[in-house]
Structures are given as structure tokens and as C-alpha cells.
mmCIF file of C-alpha atoms in Angstrom:
data_model
loop_
_atom_site.group_PDB
_atom_site.id
_atom_site.type_symbol
_atom_site.label_atom_id
_atom_site.label_comp_id
_atom_site.label_asym_id
_atom_site.label_seq_id
_atom_site.Cartn_x
_atom_site.Cartn_y
_atom_site.Cartn_z
ATOM 1 C CA MET A 1 -0.499 -0.105 0.513
ATOM 2 C CA ASP A 2 1.235 3.392 -1.031
ATOM 3 C CA ILE A 3 1.847 5.127 2.421
ATOM 4 C CA ARG A 4 0.734 8.297 1.079
ATOM 5 C CA ARG A 5 -2.805 7.037 0.833
ATOM 6 C CA LEU A 6 -3.419 6.704 4.175
ATOM 7 C CA LYS A 7 -1.932 10.323 5.091
ATOM 8 C CA SER A 8 -4.204 12.005 2.614
ATOM 9 C CA PHE A 9 -6.976 9.970 4.272
ATOM 10 C CA ILE A 10 -6.360 11.712 7.566
ATOM 11 C CA VAL A 11 -6.355 15.216 6.038
ATOM 12 C CA ILE A 12 -9.822 14.057 4.579
ATOM 13 C CA VAL A 13 -11.088 13.530 7.851
ATOM 14 C CA ASP A 14 -8.960 15.960 9.999
ATOM 15 C CA THR A 15 -10.177 18.883 7.175
ATOM 16 C CA GLY A 16 -13.606 16.855 7.302
ATOM 17 C CA SER A 17 -13.645 17.926 3.026
ATOM 18 C CA ILE A 18 -12.299 16.652 0.090
ATOM 19 C CA THR A 19 -11.567 20.018 -1.515
ATOM 20 C CA ARG A 20 -10.283 21.372 1.755
ATOM 21 C CA ALA A 21 -7.962 18.161 2.444
ATOM 22 C CA ALA A 22 -7.164 19.030 -1.525
ATOM 23 C CA ASP A 23 -5.765 22.825 -1.016
ATOM 24 C CA VAL A 24 -3.737 21.582 1.952
ATOM 25 C CA LEU A 25 -2.394 18.875 0.371
ATOM 26 C CA HIS A 26 -1.513 20.862 -2.455
ATOM 27 C CA ILE A 27 -2.825 18.301 -5.078
ATOM 28 C CA ALA A 28 -5.859 18.032 -7.789
ATOM 29 C CA GLN A 29 -9.194 17.346 -6.662
ATOM 30 C CA PRO A 30 -9.755 14.660 -8.963
ATOM 31 C CA ALA A 31 -6.391 13.233 -7.575
ATOM 32 C CA LEU A 32 -7.427 12.830 -4.157
ATOM 33 C CA SER A 33 -10.178 11.641 -5.009
ATOM 34 C CA GLN A 34 -8.574 8.719 -6.729
ATOM 35 C CA GLN A 35 -6.375 8.306 -3.748
ATOM 36 C CA LEU A 36 -9.229 7.527 -1.567
ATOM 37 C CA ALA A 37 -11.069 5.250 -4.294
ATOM 38 C CA ALA A 38 -7.694 3.454 -4.533
ATOM 39 C CA LEU A 39 -8.011 2.734 -0.420
ATOM 40 C CA GLU A 40 -11.367 1.961 -0.426
ATOM 41 C CA ASP A 41 -10.700 -0.358 -3.142
ATOM 42 C CA HIS A 42 -7.763 -2.017 -1.064
ATOM 43 C CA PHE A 43 -9.864 -2.537 1.590
ATOM 44 C CA ARG A 44 -13.248 -3.312 0.020
ATOM 45 C CA GLN A 45 -15.196 -1.474 2.379
ATOM 46 C CA LYS A 46 -16.467 2.073 2.004
ATOM 47 C CA LEU A 47 -14.451 4.516 4.187
ATOM 48 C CA LEU A 48 -16.457 7.836 4.146
ATOM 49 C CA ILE A 49 -19.959 9.316 3.334
ATOM 50 C CA ARG A 50 -20.118 12.353 1.722
ATOM 51 C CA SER A 51 -22.559 14.881 1.732
ATOM 52 C CA GLN A 52 -23.071 18.592 1.251
ATOM 53 C CA GLN A 53 -21.612 19.661 5.027
ATOM 54 C CA GLY A 54 -18.618 17.030 3.834
ATOM 55 C CA VAL A 55 -17.499 13.425 4.810
ATOM 56 C CA SER A 56 -18.060 11.641 7.404
ATOM 57 C CA MET A 57 -16.418 8.150 8.351
ATOM 58 C CA THR A 58 -17.918 4.790 8.416
ATOM 59 C CA GLU A 59 -16.936 2.128 10.853
ATOM 60 C CA ALA A 60 -14.906 0.951 8.825
ATOM 61 C CA GLY A 61 -13.376 4.812 8.191
ATOM 62 C CA LYS A 62 -12.862 4.999 11.846
ATOM 63 C CA ALA A 63 -10.790 1.571 12.326
ATOM 64 C CA VAL A 64 -8.605 2.552 9.068
ATOM 65 C CA TYR A 65 -8.328 6.280 10.860
ATOM 66 C CA ARG A 66 -7.109 4.592 13.779
ATOM 67 C CA HIS A 67 -4.590 2.361 12.358
ATOM 68 C CA ALA A 68 -3.402 4.944 9.881
ATOM 69 C CA GLN A 69 -2.544 6.976 12.730
ATOM 70 C CA ILE A 70 -0.393 4.471 14.847
ATOM 71 C CA ILE A 71 1.699 3.342 10.870
ATOM 72 C CA LEU A 72 2.390 7.215 10.403
ATOM 73 C CA ARG A 73 3.438 7.278 13.822
ATOM 74 C CA GLN A 74 5.918 4.388 13.534
ATOM 75 C CA MET A 75 7.329 4.919 9.994
ATOM 76 C CA GLU A 76 8.280 8.575 11.177
ATOM 77 C CA GLN A 77 9.484 6.918 14.250
ATOM 78 C CA ALA A 78 11.326 4.737 11.901
ATOM 79 C CA GLN A 79 13.046 6.973 10.223
ATOM 80 C CA ALA A 80 13.975 8.989 13.482
ATOM 81 C CA ASP A 81 15.264 5.619 14.563
ATOM 82 C CA VAL A 82 17.745 5.111 11.723
ATOM 83 C CA LYS A 83 18.613 8.404 11.640
ATOM 84 C CA ALA A 84 20.091 9.013 15.426
ATOM 85 C CA ALA A 85 20.966 5.094 15.851
ATOM 86 C CA GLY A 86 23.533 5.066 18.349
ATOM 87 C CA SER A 87 22.787 8.728 19.335
ATOM 88 C CA THR A 88 20.280 10.499 21.072
ATOM 89 C CA LEU A 89 16.319 10.066 21.634
ATOM 90 C CA VAL A 90 14.856 11.830 18.608
ATOM 91 C CA GLY A 91 10.850 11.503 17.436
ATOM 92 C CA ARG A 92 7.450 13.498 18.091
ATOM 93 C CA VAL A 93 6.068 12.741 20.996
ATOM 94 C CA SER A 94 2.147 13.956 21.375
ATOM 95 C CA VAL A 95 0.904 14.600 24.921
ATOM 96 C CA GLY A 96 -2.623 15.763 26.082
ATOM 97 C CA LEU A 97 -2.770 17.986 30.115
ATOM 98 C CA VAL A 98 -6.435 18.275 30.860
ATOM 99 C CA PRO A 99 -7.224 21.566 31.724
ATOM 100 C CA PHE A 100 -8.802 22.618 35.603
ATOM 101 C CA SER A 101 -6.207 20.242 37.523
ATOM 102 C CA SER A 102 -2.292 19.510 38.342
ATOM 103 C CA ALA A 103 -1.748 18.796 34.944
ATOM 104 C CA ALA A 104 -2.252 21.928 33.733
ATOM 105 C CA THR A 105 0.521 23.729 35.875
ATOM 106 C CA LEU A 106 2.888 20.969 34.244
ATOM 107 C CA SER A 107 3.273 22.354 31.028
ATOM 108 C CA VAL A 108 6.409 24.504 31.491
ATOM 109 C CA ASP A 109 8.140 22.168 33.177
ATOM 110 C CA LEU A 110 7.214 19.067 30.953
ATOM 111 C CA LEU A 111 8.712 21.532 27.650
ATOM 112 C CA THR A 112 11.613 22.547 29.565
ATOM 113 C CA GLU A 113 12.382 18.901 31.397
ATOM 114 C CA THR A 114 12.367 17.268 27.837
ATOM 115 C CA ARG A 115 14.099 20.249 25.756
ATOM 116 C CA LYS A 116 17.265 19.909 28.278
ATOM 117 C CA ARG A 117 17.258 16.113 28.735
ATOM 118 C CA HIS A 118 16.278 14.976 25.297
ATOM 119 C CA PRO A 119 16.788 18.043 22.806
ATOM 120 C CA GLY A 120 15.843 15.478 19.846
ATOM 121 C CA ILE A 121 12.604 15.148 20.920
ATOM 122 C CA LEU A 122 9.732 17.382 19.532
ATOM 123 C CA LEU A 123 7.321 17.806 21.955
ATOM 124 C CA HIS A 124 3.787 18.102 21.478
ATOM 125 C CA LEU A 125 1.530 19.453 23.989
ATOM 126 C CA THR A 126 -2.257 19.742 23.861
ATOM 127 C CA GLU A 127 -4.597 21.639 26.392
ATOM 128 C CA SER A 128 -8.367 21.663 25.189
ATOM 129 C CA VAL A 129 -11.457 21.445 26.851
ATOM 130 C CA GLY A 130 -13.310 20.881 23.273
ATOM 131 C CA GLN A 131 -12.316 17.310 22.743
ATOM 132 C CA THR A 132 -11.741 13.719 24.065
ATOM 133 C CA TYR A 133 -8.254 12.970 25.570
ATOM 134 C CA SER A 134 -9.025 9.184 25.597
ATOM 135 C CA GLN A 135 -10.381 9.162 21.930
ATOM 136 C CA MET A 136 -7.393 10.909 20.848
ATOM 137 C CA ILE A 137 -5.161 8.121 22.432
ATOM 138 C CA MET A 138 -7.496 5.580 20.665
ATOM 139 C CA ASN A 139 -7.457 7.217 17.517
ATOM 140 C CA GLY A 140 -3.450 7.907 17.395
ATOM 141 C CA ARG A 141 -3.264 11.445 18.236
ATOM 142 C CA LEU A 142 -1.666 11.328 21.473
ATOM 143 C CA GLU A 143 0.433 9.168 23.080
ATOM 144 C CA MET A 144 -0.592 9.618 26.232
ATOM 145 C CA ALA A 145 -2.582 12.113 28.557
ATOM 146 C CA LEU A 146 -2.815 13.139 32.357
ATOM 147 C CA ILE A 147 -6.550 13.021 32.472
ATOM 148 C CA HIS A 148 -9.392 12.779 35.591
ATOM 149 C CA GLY A 149 -10.812 9.569 36.558
ATOM 150 C CA THR A 150 -9.905 6.046 36.263
ATOM 151 C CA GLY A 151 -11.753 4.521 33.226
ATOM 152 C CA PRO A 152 -12.559 1.688 32.088
ATOM 153 C CA ILE A 153 -12.397 2.697 28.435
ATOM 154 C CA LYS A 154 -12.000 0.359 26.171
ATOM 155 C CA GLY A 155 -8.968 0.767 24.009
ATOM 156 C CA VAL A 156 -7.066 2.805 26.525
ATOM 157 C CA ARG A 157 -5.508 2.167 29.914
ATOM 158 C CA PHE A 158 -5.543 3.777 32.716
ATOM 159 C CA GLU A 159 -2.290 4.025 35.836
ATOM 160 C CA PRO A 160 -3.666 6.917 38.259
ATOM 161 C CA VAL A 161 -1.371 8.792 39.726
ATOM 162 C CA PHE A 162 -3.210 10.742 42.750
ATOM 163 C CA VAL A 163 -5.427 11.925 44.308
ATOM 164 C CA GLU A 164 -6.564 15.850 43.990
ATOM 165 C CA GLU A 165 -8.074 17.779 46.907
ATOM 166 C CA PHE A 166 -10.477 20.757 46.044
ATOM 167 C CA HIS A 167 -9.981 23.590 47.416
ATOM 168 C CA LEU A 168 -12.379 26.917 47.493
ATOM 169 C CA VAL A 169 -11.112 30.109 46.148
ATOM 170 C CA ALA A 170 -12.906 33.362 46.542
ATOM 171 C CA HIS A 171 -12.283 36.928 47.461
ATOM 172 C CA ARG A 172 -12.151 38.332 50.638
ATOM 173 C CA ASP A 173 -14.976 41.049 49.520
ATOM 174 C CA LEU A 174 -17.542 37.662 49.443
ATOM 175 C CA GLY A 175 -16.866 36.973 53.161
ATOM 176 C CA ILE A 176 -15.191 34.509 53.734
ATOM 177 C CA GLU A 177 -12.042 34.551 56.099
ATOM 178 C CA PRO A 178 -8.797 32.836 55.861
ATOM 179 C CA GLY A 179 -8.343 29.525 58.297
ATOM 180 C CA ASP A 180 -6.847 26.613 58.393
ATOM 181 C CA ALA A 181 -9.839 24.451 59.486
ATOM 182 C CA PRO A 182 -12.120 22.983 56.672
ATOM 183 C CA LEU A 183 -14.766 25.193 55.474
ATOM 184 C CA PRO A 184 -18.173 23.401 54.877
ATOM 185 C CA VAL A 185 -19.866 22.763 51.925
ATOM 186 C CA SER A 186 -23.196 23.975 53.609
ATOM 187 C CA ALA A 187 -21.177 27.378 53.913
ATOM 188 C CA LEU A 188 -21.051 27.899 50.244
ATOM 189 C CA ASN A 189 -24.629 27.121 49.118
ATOM 190 C CA ASP A 190 -25.440 30.691 48.467
ATOM 191 C CA LEU A 191 -22.181 31.691 47.464
ATOM 192 C CA PRO A 192 -22.281 32.847 43.591
ATOM 193 C CA LEU A 193 -19.726 30.319 41.707
ATOM 194 C CA LEU A 194 -17.360 30.255 38.781
ATOM 195 C CA LEU A 195 -17.273 27.168 37.397
ATOM 196 C CA PRO A 196 -16.621 24.866 34.776
ATOM 197 C CA PRO A 197 -19.665 23.150 32.382
ATOM 198 C CA PRO A 198 -21.087 20.314 34.004
ATOM 199 C CA TYR A 199 -19.913 17.595 31.311
ATOM 200 C CA ASN A 200 -16.310 18.452 32.811
ATOM 201 C CA PHE A 201 -15.136 16.056 35.730
ATOM 202 C CA VAL A 202 -14.222 18.798 38.057
ATOM 203 C CA ARG A 203 -17.597 20.061 37.608
ATOM 204 C CA ARG A 204 -19.313 16.359 37.998
ATOM 205 C CA ALA A 205 -17.354 16.507 41.222
ATOM 206 C CA ILE A 206 -18.420 19.615 42.590
ATOM 207 C CA ASP A 207 -22.313 18.478 41.686
ATOM 208 C CA LEU A 208 -21.977 15.570 43.577
ATOM 209 C CA ALA A 209 -20.631 16.842 46.654
ATOM 210 C CA PHE A 210 -23.554 19.465 46.817
ATOM 211 C CA THR A 211 -26.124 16.526 45.823
ATOM 212 C CA ARG A 212 -25.053 14.414 48.720
ATOM 213 C CA GLY A 213 -25.263 17.433 51.072
ATOM 214 C CA ARG A 214 -28.548 18.426 49.653
ATOM 215 C CA LEU A 215 -27.469 21.471 48.627
ATOM 216 C CA SER A 216 -28.029 23.902 45.356
ATOM 217 C CA LEU A 217 -24.689 25.057 43.349
ATOM 218 C CA ASN A 218 -25.356 29.303 43.086
ATOM 219 C CA VAL A 219 -23.335 29.062 39.242
ATOM 220 C CA VAL A 220 -23.449 32.344 38.144
ATOM 221 C CA ALA A 221 -21.150 31.869 35.064
ATOM 222 C CA GLU A 222 -20.041 29.060 33.621
ATOM 223 C CA VAL A 223 -16.028 29.344 32.322
ATOM 224 C CA GLU A 224 -13.648 27.184 30.118
ATOM 225 C CA ILE A 225 -10.915 29.214 30.628
ATOM 226 C CA VAL A 226 -8.541 29.171 33.662
ATOM 227 C CA ARG A 227 -7.173 32.663 33.291
ATOM 228 C CA THR A 228 -10.095 34.282 32.790
ATOM 229 C CA LEU A 229 -11.843 32.143 35.728
ATOM 230 C CA GLY A 230 -8.747 33.770 37.660
ATOM 231 C CA ARG A 231 -9.013 36.735 36.523
ATOM 232 C CA ALA A 232 -12.822 36.785 37.375
ATOM 233 C CA VAL A 233 -12.167 35.937 41.340
ATOM 234 C CA SER A 234 -9.621 38.314 41.639
ATOM 235 C CA ARG A 235 -11.950 41.055 40.729
ATOM 236 C CA GLY A 236 -14.592 39.157 43.117
ATOM 237 C CA VAL A 237 -17.164 38.206 40.267
ATOM 238 C CA GLY A 238 -17.737 35.188 42.329
ATOM 239 C CA ALA A 239 -15.722 32.228 43.951
ATOM 240 C CA THR A 240 -14.730 28.698 42.413
ATOM 241 C CA ILE A 241 -13.858 25.597 43.762
ATOM 242 C CA MET A 242 -10.961 24.464 42.445
ATOM 243 C CA PRO A 243 -7.699 21.213 42.221
ATOM 244 C CA ARG A 244 -5.247 22.716 45.184
ATOM 245 C CA ALA A 245 -2.796 23.401 42.342
ATOM 246 C CA ILE A 246 -5.281 25.807 39.916
ATOM 247 C CA ALA A 247 -6.396 27.157 43.428
ATOM 248 C CA GLU A 248 -3.041 27.813 44.585
ATOM 249 C CA ARG A 249 -2.198 29.393 40.829
ATOM 250 C CA ILE A 250 -5.011 32.103 41.529
ATOM 251 C CA VAL A 251 -3.587 32.933 44.749
ATOM 252 C CA ALA A 252 -0.349 33.522 43.216
ATOM 253 C CA GLU A 253 -1.294 35.795 40.131
ATOM 254 C CA SER A 254 -3.511 37.584 42.093
ATOM 255 C CA SER A 255 -2.890 41.156 43.529
ATOM 256 C CA GLU A 256 -6.169 40.990 45.474
ATOM 257 C CA PRO A 257 -6.886 39.749 48.509
ATOM 258 C CA ILE A 258 -8.096 35.882 47.308
ATOM 259 C CA VAL A 259 -8.701 33.137 50.028
ATOM 260 C CA SER A 260 -7.743 29.446 49.622
ATOM 261 C CA ARG A 261 -9.498 27.001 51.930
ATOM 262 C CA VAL A 262 -10.193 23.158 51.666
ATOM 263 C CA VAL A 263 -14.192 22.289 51.717
ATOM 264 C CA THR A 264 -15.735 19.334 53.884
ATOM 265 C CA PRO A 265 -16.902 16.714 53.157
ATOM 266 C CA ARG A 266 -14.056 16.333 50.869
ATOM 267 C CA ILE A 267 -13.918 17.182 47.002
ATOM 268 C CA GLU A 268 -11.542 15.389 45.351
ATOM 269 C CA GLU A 269 -11.191 13.634 41.552
ATOM 270 C CA THR A 270 -8.192 10.945 40.596
ATOM 271 C CA LEU A 271 -5.666 12.681 37.989
ATOM 272 C CA SER A 272 -4.662 9.588 36.012
ATOM 273 C CA LEU A 273 -1.861 8.668 33.015
ATOM 274 C CA CYS A 274 -3.729 7.462 29.917
ATOM 275 C CA VAL A 275 -2.077 5.707 27.193
ATOM 276 C CA SER A 276 -3.238 3.122 24.415
ATOM 277 C CA ASP A 277 -3.696 -0.536 25.213
ATOM 278 C CA GLN A 278 -3.420 -1.644 21.672
ATOM 279 C CA SER A 279 -0.087 -0.568 20.907
ATOM 280 C CA GLU A 280 3.302 0.473 22.979
ATOM 281 C CA LEU A 281 5.178 3.544 23.446
ATOM 282 C CA SER A 282 8.094 4.614 21.226
ATOM 283 C CA GLU A 283 11.420 4.874 22.998
ATOM 284 C CA PRO A 284 10.605 8.955 22.972
ATOM 285 C CA ALA A 285 7.564 8.711 24.692
ATOM 286 C CA LEU A 286 8.624 6.533 27.150
ATOM 287 C CA ALA A 287 11.395 9.170 28.165
ATOM 288 C CA VAL A 288 8.895 11.981 28.210
ATOM 289 C CA ARG A 289 6.688 9.930 30.713
ATOM 290 C CA SER A 290 9.393 9.576 32.970
ATOM 291 C CA ILE A 291 9.722 13.043 33.009
ATOM 292 C CA LEU A 292 6.078 13.557 33.840
ATOM 293 C CA MET A 293 5.794 10.953 36.482
ATOM 294 C CA GLU A 294 8.510 13.189 38.251
ATOM 295 C CA LEU A 295 7.216 16.141 37.460
ATOM 296 C CA THR A 296 3.553 14.586 38.850
ATOM 297 C CA ALA A 297 5.187 13.222 41.949
ATOM 298 C CA ARG A 298 6.578 16.549 42.774
ATOM 299 C CA LEU A 299 3.087 17.890 42.875
ATOM 300 C CA LYS A 300 2.114 14.945 44.963
ATOM 301 C CA GLY A 301 4.583 15.738 47.467
#
């Protein structure tokens, strides 16, 4: 099989259109359509469904897309291994770091340590709220990710790293005083809160704690941007409940009197390393994983 057909197939799927894919690949649309037809003929399956809105994958197409990602990554790694045989680690490694977690505080340190120890590794970091990291790992778009939860999810393997404890973060003007004693969740019943949307793992943990306490959340805004959330808390727009590392970042980056208090009953969520259970990590990916585990161990400590 011509590997260029697999590359073209991936671009068609990612762009959602044969026309846009032809522009990206700088080839004529009829030639690209012929590549797709040859690929479908090879597998004897229809891989894409065309419509006025673009293209969508069939079940067979999803399988080809997943394997194509893995094959192309292995080809890239084979070329890098041959080029760097007997010398330093070389290759591209993709890592997802879930927002609203301790993982999101590790990006710069991970980049710095990887560049210092393995300058031949091209590190690709993703921190997105709009994509499901476990699905991206199954599709071969990511090699590993730090995410909330412990699974199980078919196609990926979870390795729990540590449990994140959540803290309330609020401006003093909202009536929250500093203190070491845990703050009862019942004291937050009427507090205006800025939280991620309900589908977010952090929000689910918070919703569960309030439901168990038969309390209502007073959510005044749903915010998916950590920096915006921190600024809004600093201005007293509302309070938030976040994993400790994010709470500490909000306090550190604010010049306002911001209070961070642990709550009771404890609100917490498990942070796990997620990898594929269908393919082994490359040598460069194993090196990055080792650095990532070192950094998370520091947070845990």
C-alpha cells in the first residue's frame, strides 16, 4: 500500500472535506478522490460518506483512521531511529494535559525538562477542553495524557497518579475568611460560583458533593478558561472550587486578597495517566513519560 494514501485519508478526515484536503495537500481534487477510491478498493469497504456538509467516517473508516495514525507515527519513529541510531533520542511525542487540574500546571516544566534532557524530541502539548483525550489516544493523535478519572474505557489504559483535593477560592469581599480549618460545604450554599460546564470532571465532582449534602449550587457563570476564571475571582465576580494546584495558581497570580480554603466533606478527583492498550509507547514517548511521572510526583509531595 502507498503510505501517501493513508496520509491523504487522515487529512481528508481532519479537514472534513475532500476540497479542503486537496488545498492542504496541494494536489488536484480528482487525484485525491482517486487516492480515496484506491484505498476503499484495497480494503473493499466504503470508508467515507459524502454530503453537502462534507465527509463523515463509516465504522470501517474509523478503524482505518485509527490504524493509519499509528502506522504513520511508527514510520516517522522508524526514520528518526535510523537517523539517530546509537546517539540521542529523536522523535515526536504528543501529550495531553487536562485543563482545570494539576496537570495543567506542568506544561512549561515538562517542556523545559524534555528540551534539557532530550533535545532531539519534538514535544507536542495539548491542553484543550473541546476534545476527548481518551478518544484522541485511541485514534493515535495522542500518545499519552493526564486526565481525570480511572476508567475503564475500552482501548485505553489508566494508571492512577494521585488524588487531587479541591479548594474554595474567593475574594475576601465575598465574606470568606482565611483559616486552616476545612470550610463546610453548607457554608457555600448561596455563594456565587464560577465553574466549568456540567460535562467537565471537576464540575461533576463538585455537583456530586453538593447533591450528597442536599445543597444547591449558585452558579452565576460557566467558564472554561483558567486565566479568565482567575481574573474573575480576583475581581470578586464570584468564587470557584478548583483542584489545589489551580487554586494556588489563582492566589499566586492575583494582587487582591484572595482566600483559599479546603472544604468538607472533601471534594476530590483522581488524576490518571492514560495510554493506549493497543500499542506500546516509543522510546522517546517512554522518556517523556518518565519526566511526566517525576513532575507529578513533586505535585503529590
